[in-house]
mmCIF file of C-alpha atoms and ligand atoms in Angstrom:
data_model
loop_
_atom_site.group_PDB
_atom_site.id
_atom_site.type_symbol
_atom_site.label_atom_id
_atom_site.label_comp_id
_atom_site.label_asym_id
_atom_site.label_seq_id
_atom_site.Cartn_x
_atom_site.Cartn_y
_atom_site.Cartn_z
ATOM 1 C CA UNK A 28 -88.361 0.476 -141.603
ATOM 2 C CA UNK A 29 -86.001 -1.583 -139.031
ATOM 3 C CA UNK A 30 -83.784 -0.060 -137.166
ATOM 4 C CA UNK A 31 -81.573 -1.786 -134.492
ATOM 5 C CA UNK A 32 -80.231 0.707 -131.148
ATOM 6 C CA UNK A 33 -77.139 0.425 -129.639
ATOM 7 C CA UNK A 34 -76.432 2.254 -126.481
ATOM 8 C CA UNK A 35 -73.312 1.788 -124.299
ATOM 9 C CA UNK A 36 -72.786 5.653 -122.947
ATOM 10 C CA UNK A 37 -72.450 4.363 -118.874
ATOM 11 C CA UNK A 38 -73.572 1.217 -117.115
ATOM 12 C CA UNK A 39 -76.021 -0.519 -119.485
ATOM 13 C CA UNK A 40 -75.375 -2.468 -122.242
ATOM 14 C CA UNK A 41 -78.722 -2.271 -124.240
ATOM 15 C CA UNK A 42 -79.845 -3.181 -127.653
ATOM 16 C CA UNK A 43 -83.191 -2.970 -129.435
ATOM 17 C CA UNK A 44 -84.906 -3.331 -132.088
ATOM 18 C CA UNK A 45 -87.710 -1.474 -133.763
ATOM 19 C CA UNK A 46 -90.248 -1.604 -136.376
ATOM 20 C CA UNK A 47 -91.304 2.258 -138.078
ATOM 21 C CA UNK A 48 -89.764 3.631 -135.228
ATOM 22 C CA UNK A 49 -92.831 2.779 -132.571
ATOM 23 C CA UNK A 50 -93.092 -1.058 -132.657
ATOM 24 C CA UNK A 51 -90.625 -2.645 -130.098
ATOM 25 C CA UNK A 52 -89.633 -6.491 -131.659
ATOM 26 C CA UNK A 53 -86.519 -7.085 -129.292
ATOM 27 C CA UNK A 54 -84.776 -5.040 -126.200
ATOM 28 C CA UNK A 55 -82.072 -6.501 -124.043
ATOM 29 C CA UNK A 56 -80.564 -4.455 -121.256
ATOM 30 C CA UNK A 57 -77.501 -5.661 -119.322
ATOM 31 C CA UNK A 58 -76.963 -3.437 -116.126
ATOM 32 C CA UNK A 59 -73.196 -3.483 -114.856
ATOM 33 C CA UNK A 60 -74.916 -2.416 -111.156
ATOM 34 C CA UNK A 61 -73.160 -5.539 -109.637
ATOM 35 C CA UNK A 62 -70.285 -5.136 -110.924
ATOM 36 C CA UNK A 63 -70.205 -0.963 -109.543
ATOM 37 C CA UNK A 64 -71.404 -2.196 -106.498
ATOM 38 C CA UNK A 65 -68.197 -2.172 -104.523
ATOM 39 C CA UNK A 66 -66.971 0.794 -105.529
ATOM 40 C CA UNK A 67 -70.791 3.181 -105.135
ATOM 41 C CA UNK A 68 -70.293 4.515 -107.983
ATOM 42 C CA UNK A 69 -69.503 3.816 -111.875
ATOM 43 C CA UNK A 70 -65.782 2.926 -112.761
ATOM 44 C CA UNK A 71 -64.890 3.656 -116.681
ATOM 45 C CA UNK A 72 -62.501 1.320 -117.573
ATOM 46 C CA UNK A 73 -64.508 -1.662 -115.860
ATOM 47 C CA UNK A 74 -67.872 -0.228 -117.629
ATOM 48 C CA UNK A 75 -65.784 -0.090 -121.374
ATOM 49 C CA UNK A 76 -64.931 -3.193 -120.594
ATOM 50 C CA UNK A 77 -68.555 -4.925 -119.549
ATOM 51 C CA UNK A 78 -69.948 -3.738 -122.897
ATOM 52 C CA UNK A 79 -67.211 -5.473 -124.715
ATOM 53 C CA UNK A 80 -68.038 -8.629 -123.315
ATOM 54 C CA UNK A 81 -71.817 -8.244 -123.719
ATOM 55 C CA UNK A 82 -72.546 -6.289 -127.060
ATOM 56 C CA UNK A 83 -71.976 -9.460 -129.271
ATOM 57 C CA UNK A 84 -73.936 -11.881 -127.282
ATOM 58 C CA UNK A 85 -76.608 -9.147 -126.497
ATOM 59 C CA UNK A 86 -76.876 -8.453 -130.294
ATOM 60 C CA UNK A 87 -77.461 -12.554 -130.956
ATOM 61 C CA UNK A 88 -80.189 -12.120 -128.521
ATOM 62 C CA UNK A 89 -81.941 -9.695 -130.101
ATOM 63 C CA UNK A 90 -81.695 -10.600 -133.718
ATOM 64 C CA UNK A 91 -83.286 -13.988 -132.884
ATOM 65 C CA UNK A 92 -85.454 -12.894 -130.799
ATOM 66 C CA UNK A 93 -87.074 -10.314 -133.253
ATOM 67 C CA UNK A 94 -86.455 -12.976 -136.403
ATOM 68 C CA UNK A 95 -84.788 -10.097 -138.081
ATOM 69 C CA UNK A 96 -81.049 -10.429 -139.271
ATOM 70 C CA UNK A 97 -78.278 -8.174 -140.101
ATOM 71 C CA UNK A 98 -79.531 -7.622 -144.040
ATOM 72 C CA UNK A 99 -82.819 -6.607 -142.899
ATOM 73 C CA UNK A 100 -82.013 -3.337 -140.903
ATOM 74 C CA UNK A 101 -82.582 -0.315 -142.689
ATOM 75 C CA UNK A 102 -80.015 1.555 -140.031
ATOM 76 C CA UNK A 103 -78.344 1.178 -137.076
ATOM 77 C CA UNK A 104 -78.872 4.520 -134.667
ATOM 78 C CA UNK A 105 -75.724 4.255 -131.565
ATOM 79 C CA UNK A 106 -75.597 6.448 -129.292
ATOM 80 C CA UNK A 107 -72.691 8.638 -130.013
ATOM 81 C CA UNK A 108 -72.776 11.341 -126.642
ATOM 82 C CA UNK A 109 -72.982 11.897 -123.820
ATOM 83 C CA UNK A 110 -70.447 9.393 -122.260
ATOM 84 C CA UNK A 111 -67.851 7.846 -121.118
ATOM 85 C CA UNK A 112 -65.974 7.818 -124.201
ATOM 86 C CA UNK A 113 -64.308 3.758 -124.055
ATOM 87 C CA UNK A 114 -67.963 2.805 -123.087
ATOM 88 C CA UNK A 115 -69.597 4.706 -126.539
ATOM 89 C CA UNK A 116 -66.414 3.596 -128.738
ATOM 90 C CA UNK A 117 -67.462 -0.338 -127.869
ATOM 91 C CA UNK A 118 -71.169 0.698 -129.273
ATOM 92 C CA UNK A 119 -69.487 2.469 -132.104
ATOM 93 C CA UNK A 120 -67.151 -0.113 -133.236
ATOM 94 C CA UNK A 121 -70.227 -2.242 -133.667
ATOM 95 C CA UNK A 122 -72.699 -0.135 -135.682
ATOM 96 C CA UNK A 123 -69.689 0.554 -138.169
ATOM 97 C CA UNK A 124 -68.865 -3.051 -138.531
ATOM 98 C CA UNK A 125 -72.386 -3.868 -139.324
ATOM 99 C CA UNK A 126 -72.260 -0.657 -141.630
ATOM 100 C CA UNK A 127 -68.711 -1.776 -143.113
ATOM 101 C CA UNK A 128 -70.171 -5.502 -143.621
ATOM 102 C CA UNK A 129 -73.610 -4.639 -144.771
ATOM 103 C CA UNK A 130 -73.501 -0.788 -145.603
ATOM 104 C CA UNK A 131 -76.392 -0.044 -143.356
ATOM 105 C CA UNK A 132 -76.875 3.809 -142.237
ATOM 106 C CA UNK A 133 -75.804 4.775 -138.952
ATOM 107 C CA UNK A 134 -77.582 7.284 -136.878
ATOM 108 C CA UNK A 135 -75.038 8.332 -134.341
ATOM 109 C CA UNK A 136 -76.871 10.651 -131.651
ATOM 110 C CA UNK A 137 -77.503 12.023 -128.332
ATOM 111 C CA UNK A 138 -78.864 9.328 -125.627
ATOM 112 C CA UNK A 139 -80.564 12.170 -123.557
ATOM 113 C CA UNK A 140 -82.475 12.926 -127.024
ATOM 114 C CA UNK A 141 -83.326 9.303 -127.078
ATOM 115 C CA UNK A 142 -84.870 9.474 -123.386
ATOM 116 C CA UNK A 143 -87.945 11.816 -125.417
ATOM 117 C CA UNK A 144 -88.533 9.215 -127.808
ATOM 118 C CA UNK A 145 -88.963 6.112 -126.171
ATOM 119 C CA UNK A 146 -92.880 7.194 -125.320
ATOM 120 C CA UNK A 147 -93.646 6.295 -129.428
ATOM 121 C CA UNK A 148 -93.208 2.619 -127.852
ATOM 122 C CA UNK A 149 -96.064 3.211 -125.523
ATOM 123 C CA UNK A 150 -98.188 4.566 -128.599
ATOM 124 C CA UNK A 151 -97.681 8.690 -127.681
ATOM 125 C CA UNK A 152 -96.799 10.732 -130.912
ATOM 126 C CA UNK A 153 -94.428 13.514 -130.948
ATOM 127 C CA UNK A 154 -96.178 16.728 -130.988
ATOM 128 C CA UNK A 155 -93.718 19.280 -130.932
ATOM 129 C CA UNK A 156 -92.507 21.898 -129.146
ATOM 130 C CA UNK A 157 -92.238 20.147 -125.873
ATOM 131 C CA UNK A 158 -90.303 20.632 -122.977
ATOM 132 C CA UNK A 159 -87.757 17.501 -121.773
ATOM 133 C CA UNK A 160 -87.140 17.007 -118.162
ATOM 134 C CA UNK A 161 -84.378 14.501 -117.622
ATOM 135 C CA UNK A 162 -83.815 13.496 -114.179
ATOM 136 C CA UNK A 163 -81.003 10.462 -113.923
ATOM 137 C CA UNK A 164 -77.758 9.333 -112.512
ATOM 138 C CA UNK A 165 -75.808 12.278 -114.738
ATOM 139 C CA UNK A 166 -77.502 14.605 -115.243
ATOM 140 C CA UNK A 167 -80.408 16.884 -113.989
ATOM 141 C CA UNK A 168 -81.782 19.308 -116.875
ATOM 142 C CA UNK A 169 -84.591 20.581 -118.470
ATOM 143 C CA UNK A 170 -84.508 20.937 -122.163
ATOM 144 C CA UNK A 171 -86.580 23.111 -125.030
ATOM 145 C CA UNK A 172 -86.663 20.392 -128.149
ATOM 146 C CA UNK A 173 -88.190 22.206 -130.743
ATOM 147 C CA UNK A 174 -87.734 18.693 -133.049
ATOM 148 C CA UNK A 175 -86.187 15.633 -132.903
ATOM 149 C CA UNK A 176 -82.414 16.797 -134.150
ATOM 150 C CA UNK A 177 -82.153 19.645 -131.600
ATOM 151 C CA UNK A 178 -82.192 20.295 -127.714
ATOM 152 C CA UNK A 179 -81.665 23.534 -126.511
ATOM 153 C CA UNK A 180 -80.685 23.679 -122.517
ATOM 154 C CA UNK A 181 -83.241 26.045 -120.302
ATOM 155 C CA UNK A 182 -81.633 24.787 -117.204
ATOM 156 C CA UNK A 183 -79.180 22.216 -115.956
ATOM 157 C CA UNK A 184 -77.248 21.324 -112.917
ATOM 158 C CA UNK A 185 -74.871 22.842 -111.309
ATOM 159 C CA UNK A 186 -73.294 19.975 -109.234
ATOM 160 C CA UNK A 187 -74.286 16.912 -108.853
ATOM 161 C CA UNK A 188 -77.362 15.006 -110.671
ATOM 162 C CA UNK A 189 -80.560 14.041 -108.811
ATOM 163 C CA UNK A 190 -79.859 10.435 -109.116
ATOM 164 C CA UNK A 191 -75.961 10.996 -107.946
ATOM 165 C CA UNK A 192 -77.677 12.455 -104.667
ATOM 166 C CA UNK A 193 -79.524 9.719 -103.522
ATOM 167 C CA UNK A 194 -76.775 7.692 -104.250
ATOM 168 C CA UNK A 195 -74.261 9.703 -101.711
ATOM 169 C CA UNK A 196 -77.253 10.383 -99.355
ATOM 170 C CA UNK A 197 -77.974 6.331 -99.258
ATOM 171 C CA UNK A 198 -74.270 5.718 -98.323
ATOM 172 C CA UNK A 199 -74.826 8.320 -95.469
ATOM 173 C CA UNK A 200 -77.283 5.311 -94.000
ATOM 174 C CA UNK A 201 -75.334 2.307 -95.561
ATOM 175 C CA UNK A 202 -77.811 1.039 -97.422
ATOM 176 C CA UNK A 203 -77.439 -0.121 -100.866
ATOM 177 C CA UNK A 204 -76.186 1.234 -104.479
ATOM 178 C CA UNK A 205 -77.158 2.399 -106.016
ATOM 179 C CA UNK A 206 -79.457 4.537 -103.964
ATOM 180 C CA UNK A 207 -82.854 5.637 -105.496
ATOM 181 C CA UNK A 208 -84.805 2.208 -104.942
ATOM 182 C CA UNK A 209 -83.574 1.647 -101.073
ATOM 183 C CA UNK A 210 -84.201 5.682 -100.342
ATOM 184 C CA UNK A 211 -87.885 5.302 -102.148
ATOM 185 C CA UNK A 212 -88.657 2.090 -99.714
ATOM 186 C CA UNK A 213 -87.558 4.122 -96.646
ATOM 187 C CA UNK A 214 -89.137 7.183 -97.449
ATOM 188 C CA UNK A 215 -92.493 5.224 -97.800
ATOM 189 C CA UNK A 216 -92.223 3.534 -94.226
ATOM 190 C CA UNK A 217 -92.811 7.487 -93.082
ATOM 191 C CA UNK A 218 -96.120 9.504 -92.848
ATOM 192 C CA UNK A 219 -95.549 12.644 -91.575
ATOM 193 C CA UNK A 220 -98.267 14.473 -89.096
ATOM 194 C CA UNK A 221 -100.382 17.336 -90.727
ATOM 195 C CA UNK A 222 -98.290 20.003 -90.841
ATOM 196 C CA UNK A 223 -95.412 18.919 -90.407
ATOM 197 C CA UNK A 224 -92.395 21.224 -91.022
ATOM 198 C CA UNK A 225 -89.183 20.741 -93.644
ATOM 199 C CA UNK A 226 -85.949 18.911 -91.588
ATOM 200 C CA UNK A 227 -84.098 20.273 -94.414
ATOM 201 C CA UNK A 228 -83.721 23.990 -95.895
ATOM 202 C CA UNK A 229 -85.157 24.615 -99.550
ATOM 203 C CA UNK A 230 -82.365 24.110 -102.285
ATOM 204 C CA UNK A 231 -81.345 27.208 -104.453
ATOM 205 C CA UNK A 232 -83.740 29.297 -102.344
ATOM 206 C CA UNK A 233 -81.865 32.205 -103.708
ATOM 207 C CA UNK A 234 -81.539 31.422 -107.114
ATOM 208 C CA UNK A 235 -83.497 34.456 -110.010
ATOM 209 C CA UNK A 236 -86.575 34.165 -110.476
ATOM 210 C CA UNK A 237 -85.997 33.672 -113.630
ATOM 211 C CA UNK A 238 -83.634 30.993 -113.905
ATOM 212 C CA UNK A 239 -84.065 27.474 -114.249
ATOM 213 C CA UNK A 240 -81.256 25.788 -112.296
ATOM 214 C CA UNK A 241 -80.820 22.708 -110.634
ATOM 215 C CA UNK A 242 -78.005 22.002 -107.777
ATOM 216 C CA UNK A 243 -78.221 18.591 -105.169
ATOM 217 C CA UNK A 244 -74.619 18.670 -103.593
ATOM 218 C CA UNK A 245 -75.817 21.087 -100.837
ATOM 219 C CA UNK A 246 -78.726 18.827 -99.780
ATOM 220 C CA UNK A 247 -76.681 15.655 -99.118
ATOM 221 C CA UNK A 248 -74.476 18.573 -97.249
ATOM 222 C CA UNK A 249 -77.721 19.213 -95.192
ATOM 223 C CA UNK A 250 -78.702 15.533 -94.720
ATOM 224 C CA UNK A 251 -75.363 14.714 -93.193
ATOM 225 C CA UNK A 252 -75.599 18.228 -90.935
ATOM 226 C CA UNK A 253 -78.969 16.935 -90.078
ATOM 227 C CA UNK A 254 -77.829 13.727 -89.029
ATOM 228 C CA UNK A 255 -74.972 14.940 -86.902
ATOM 229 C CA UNK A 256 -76.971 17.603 -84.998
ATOM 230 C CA UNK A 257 -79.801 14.662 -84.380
ATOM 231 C CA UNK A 258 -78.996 11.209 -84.728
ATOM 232 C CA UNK A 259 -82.091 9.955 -83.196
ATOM 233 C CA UNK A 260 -84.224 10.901 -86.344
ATOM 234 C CA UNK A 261 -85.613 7.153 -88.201
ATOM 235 C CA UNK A 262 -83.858 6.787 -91.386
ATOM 236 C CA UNK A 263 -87.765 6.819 -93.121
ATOM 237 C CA UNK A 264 -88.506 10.288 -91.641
ATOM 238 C CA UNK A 265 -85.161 11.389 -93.072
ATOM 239 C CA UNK A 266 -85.298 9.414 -95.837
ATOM 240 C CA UNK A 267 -88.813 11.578 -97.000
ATOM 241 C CA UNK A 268 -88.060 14.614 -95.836
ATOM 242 C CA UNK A 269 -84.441 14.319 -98.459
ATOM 243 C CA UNK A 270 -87.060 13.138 -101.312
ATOM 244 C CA UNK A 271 -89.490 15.950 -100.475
ATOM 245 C CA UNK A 272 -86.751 19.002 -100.401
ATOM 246 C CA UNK A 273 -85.332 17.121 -103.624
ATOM 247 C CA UNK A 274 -88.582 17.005 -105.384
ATOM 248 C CA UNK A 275 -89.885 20.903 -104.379
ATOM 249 C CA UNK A 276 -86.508 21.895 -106.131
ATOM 250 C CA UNK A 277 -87.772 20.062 -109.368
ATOM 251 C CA UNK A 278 -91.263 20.931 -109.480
ATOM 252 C CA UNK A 279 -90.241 25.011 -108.830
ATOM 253 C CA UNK A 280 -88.051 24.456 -111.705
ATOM 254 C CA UNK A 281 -90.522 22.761 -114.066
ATOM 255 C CA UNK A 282 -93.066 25.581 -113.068
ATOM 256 C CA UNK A 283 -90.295 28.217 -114.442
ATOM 257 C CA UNK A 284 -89.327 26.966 -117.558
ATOM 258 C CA UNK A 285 -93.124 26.663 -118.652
ATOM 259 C CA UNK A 286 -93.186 30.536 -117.718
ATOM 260 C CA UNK A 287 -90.337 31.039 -119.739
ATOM 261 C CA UNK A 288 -90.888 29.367 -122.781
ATOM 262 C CA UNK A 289 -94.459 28.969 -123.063
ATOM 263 C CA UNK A 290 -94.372 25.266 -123.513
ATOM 264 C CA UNK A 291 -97.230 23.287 -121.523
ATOM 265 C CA UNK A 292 -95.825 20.091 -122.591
ATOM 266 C CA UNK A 293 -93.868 17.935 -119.980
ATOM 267 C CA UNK A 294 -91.885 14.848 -121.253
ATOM 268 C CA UNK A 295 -90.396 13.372 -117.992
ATOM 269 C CA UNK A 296 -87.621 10.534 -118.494
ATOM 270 C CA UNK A 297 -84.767 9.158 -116.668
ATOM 271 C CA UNK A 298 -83.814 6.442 -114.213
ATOM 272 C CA UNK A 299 -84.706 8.416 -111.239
ATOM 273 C CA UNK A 300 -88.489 8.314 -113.177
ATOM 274 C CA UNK A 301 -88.901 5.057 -111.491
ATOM 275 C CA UNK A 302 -89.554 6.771 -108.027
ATOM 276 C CA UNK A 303 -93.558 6.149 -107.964
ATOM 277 C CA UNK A 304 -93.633 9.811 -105.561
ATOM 278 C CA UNK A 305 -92.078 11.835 -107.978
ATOM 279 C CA UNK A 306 -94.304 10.356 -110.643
ATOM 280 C CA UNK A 307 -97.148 10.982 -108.657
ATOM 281 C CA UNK A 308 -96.257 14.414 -107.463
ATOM 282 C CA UNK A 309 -95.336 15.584 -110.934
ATOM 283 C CA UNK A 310 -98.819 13.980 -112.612
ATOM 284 C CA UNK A 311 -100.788 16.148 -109.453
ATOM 285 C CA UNK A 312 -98.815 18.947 -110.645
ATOM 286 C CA UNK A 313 -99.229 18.939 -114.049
ATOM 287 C CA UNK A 314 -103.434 18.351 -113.481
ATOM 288 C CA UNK A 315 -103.361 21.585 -110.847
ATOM 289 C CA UNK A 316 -101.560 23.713 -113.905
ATOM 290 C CA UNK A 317 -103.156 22.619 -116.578
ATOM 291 C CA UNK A 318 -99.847 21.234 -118.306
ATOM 292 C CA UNK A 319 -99.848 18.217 -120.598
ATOM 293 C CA UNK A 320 -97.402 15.338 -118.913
ATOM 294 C CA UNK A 321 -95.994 12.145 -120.044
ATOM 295 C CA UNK A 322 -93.509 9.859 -118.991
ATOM 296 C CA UNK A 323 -92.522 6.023 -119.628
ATOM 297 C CA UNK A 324 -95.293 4.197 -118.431
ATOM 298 C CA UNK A 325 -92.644 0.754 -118.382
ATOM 299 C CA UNK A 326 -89.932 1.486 -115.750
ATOM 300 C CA UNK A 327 -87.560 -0.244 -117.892
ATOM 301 C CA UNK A 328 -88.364 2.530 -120.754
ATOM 302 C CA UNK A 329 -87.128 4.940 -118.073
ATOM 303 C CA UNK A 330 -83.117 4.246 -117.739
ATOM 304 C CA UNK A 331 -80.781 4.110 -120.870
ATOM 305 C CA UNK A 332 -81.837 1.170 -123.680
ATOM 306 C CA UNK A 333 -81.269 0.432 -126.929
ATOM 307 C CA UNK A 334 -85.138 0.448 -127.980
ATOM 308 C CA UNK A 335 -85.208 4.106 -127.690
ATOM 309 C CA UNK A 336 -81.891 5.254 -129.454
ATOM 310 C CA UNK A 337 -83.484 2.873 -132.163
ATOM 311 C CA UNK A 338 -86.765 4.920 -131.940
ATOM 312 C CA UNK A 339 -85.383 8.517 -131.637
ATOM 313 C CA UNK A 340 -82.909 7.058 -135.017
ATOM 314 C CA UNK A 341 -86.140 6.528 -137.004
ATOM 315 C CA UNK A 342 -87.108 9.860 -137.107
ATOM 316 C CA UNK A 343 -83.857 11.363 -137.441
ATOM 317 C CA UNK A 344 -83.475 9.076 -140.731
ATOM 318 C CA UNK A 345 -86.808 10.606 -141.823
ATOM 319 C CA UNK A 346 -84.780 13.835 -141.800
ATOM 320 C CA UNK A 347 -82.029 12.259 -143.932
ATOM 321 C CA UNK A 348 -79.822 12.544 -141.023
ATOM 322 C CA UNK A 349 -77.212 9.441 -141.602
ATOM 323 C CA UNK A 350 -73.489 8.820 -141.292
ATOM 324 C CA UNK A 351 -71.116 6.005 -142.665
ATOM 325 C CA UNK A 352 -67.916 5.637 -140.972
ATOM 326 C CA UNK A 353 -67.066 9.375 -140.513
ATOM 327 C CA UNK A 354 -68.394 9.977 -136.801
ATOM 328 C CA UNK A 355 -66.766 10.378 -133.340
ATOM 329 C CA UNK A 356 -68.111 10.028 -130.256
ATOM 330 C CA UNK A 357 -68.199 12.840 -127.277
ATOM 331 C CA UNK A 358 -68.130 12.841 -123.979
ATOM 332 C CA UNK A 359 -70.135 16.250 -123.874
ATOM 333 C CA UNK A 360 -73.989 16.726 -124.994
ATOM 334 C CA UNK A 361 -74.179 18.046 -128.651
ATOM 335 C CA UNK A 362 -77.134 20.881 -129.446
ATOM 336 C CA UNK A 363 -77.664 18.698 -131.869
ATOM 337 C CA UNK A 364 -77.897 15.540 -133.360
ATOM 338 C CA UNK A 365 -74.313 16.054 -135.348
HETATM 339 P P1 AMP B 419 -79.744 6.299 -115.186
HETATM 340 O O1 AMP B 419 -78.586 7.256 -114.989
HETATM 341 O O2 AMP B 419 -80.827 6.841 -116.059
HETATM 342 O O3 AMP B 419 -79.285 4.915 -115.581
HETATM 343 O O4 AMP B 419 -80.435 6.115 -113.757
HETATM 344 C C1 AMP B 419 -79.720 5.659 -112.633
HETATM 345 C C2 AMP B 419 -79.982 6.587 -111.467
HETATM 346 O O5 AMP B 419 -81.375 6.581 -111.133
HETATM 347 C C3 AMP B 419 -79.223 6.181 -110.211
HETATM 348 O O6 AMP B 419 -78.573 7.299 -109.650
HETATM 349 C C4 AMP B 419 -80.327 5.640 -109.292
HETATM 350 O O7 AMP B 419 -80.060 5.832 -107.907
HETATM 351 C C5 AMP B 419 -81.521 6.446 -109.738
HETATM 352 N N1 AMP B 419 -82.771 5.740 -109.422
HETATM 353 C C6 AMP B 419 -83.140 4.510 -109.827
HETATM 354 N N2 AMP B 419 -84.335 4.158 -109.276
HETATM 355 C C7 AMP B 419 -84.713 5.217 -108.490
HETATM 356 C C8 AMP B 419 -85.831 5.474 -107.644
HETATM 357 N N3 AMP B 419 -86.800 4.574 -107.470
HETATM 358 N N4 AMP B 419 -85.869 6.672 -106.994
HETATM 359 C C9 AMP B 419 -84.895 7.589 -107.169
HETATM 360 N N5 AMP B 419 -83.808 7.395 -107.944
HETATM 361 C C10 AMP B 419 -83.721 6.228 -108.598
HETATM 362 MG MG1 MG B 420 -77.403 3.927 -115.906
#
């Protein structure tokens, strides 16, 4: 079965194709970074307009590069929420023209689903239930999936996302958006003596025991504090002690939701994924517990693509989950796939 992914929820245009829903033939990303650049931070109506301008192209690219054409695909899955809703209309005008030219099923569906799926590309099988920790530039949550088709929430953020707080905290020191790479290289200039104390108070130190909540707003709050009260501090030392404080928030949240549901199995996704010390720290973590963990070897496999909504569509088509024209898009997550 062949199965083309569309996704155009935020600041990638992606598209990919897939064979039997593991097999990657073709996966083009265009990321509108440059173009959000000036402004730190993602502007909808110049994001809608970016994947206008690069779906067709991008979906040229991958047909030839995958020698498969528009007659072969046995669906088309698009990502259909969450989003900003002119970006996920472009990717749904396209799946229903190839539907309306070629009647091919569409699997419209949740991109945050798709972020547990990619990891059949790097030859990992579902095995179900697991728990889903998504860590990216929206969103911070940790999710029960019971199946492909259905997410249900254990915890999720209260303010901003992970990946929004090293963006604010790296315009704090002027350095580049977005801000997860620059903050990562900083932080690794720094080795801190045996020891050494936190610079910055624990996040949601107050929060029920059990609850599984996440909440970053207060820590780029304590970062600029910091930095007024002692401006003399190296950017690296600050720089690791915001990723450490960050990190001890998601690994005491990971360690409750295993106590509350039961689940030892860890899918990690995301774009802030690509930060080698939180990969690291949550591998040592899931060794010292006992926990299964996985998470997107390929970096690229980590932040929003087509090849995943492609391979999270496959099995929802095995469920006889399809759609013809009659779908809408959301800006809100959907329990599930519908
Ligand atoms: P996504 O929303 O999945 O496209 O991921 C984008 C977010 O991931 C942005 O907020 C980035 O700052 C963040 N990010 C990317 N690379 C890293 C990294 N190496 N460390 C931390 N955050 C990162
Ligand atoms: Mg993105």
């Amino acid at each position: 079965m062949i199965g083309l992914g569309i996704e155009t929820s935020c600041d990638e245009t992606s598209l990919g194709i897939v064979k039997d829903g593991k097999e990657l033939l073709s996966l083009k990303i265009y990321s509108q970074i440059d173009l959000h650049k000036p402004f730190r931070g993602i502007v909808p109506e110049i994001a809608s307009r970016a994947h206008l301008e690069k779906i067709n192209p991008l979906l040229e690219e991958v047909l030839e590069e995958s020698k498969v054409s528009l007659s072969d695909l046995d669906y088309v899955a698009v990502t259909r929420s969450p989003g900003l809703t002119g970006s996920l209309m472009v990717g749904a005008q396209l799946a229903r023209c190839i539907h309306a030219i070629h009647g091919t099923p569409i699997v419209p569906l949740c991109h945050l689903q798709a972020h547990f799926a990619v990891l059949q590309l790097e030859g990992v099988e579902p095995v179900f239930p697991v728990l889903g920790l998504l860590l990216s530039g929206g969103n911070s949550a940790i999710y029960r999936i019971p199946h492909f088709g259905k997410m249900e929430t254990v915890g999720d953020t209260m303010d901003d996302a992970l990946g929004e707080a090293f963006d604010k905290v790296a315009g704090l020191f002027s350095l580049p958006y977005p801000g997860g790479p620059p903050i990562e290289a900083q932080a690794s200039l720094y080795t801190p003596e045996s020891g050494e104390k936190d610079l910055l108070p624990p996040m949601l130190r107050n929060l029920e025991q059990d609850r599984v909540a996440f909440s970053f707003s207060g820590l780029k709050t304590a970062v600029s504090h910091l930095l007024a009260k002692q401006p003399d501090l190296s950017v690296p030392k600050v720089c690791y002690h915001f990723q450490n404080t960050a990190f001890e928030l998601v690994e005491r949240n990971l360690k409750r939701a295993v106590a509350i549901t039961g689940i030892r199995r860890i899918i990690a996704a995301g774009g802030v994924l690509a930060n080698t010390t939180l990969r690291n720290r949550l591998s040592a973590f899931a060794k010292k517990n006992s926990l299964e963990f996985f998470s997107p070897q390929k970096k690229i496999y980590c932040t929003d693509n087509g090849a995943m909504v492609a391979a999270l569509g496959y099995y929802l088509m095995q469920q006889g989950y399809s759609k013809s024209l009659d779908f809408t898009v959301s800006p809100v997550r959907q329990e599930t796939y519908i």
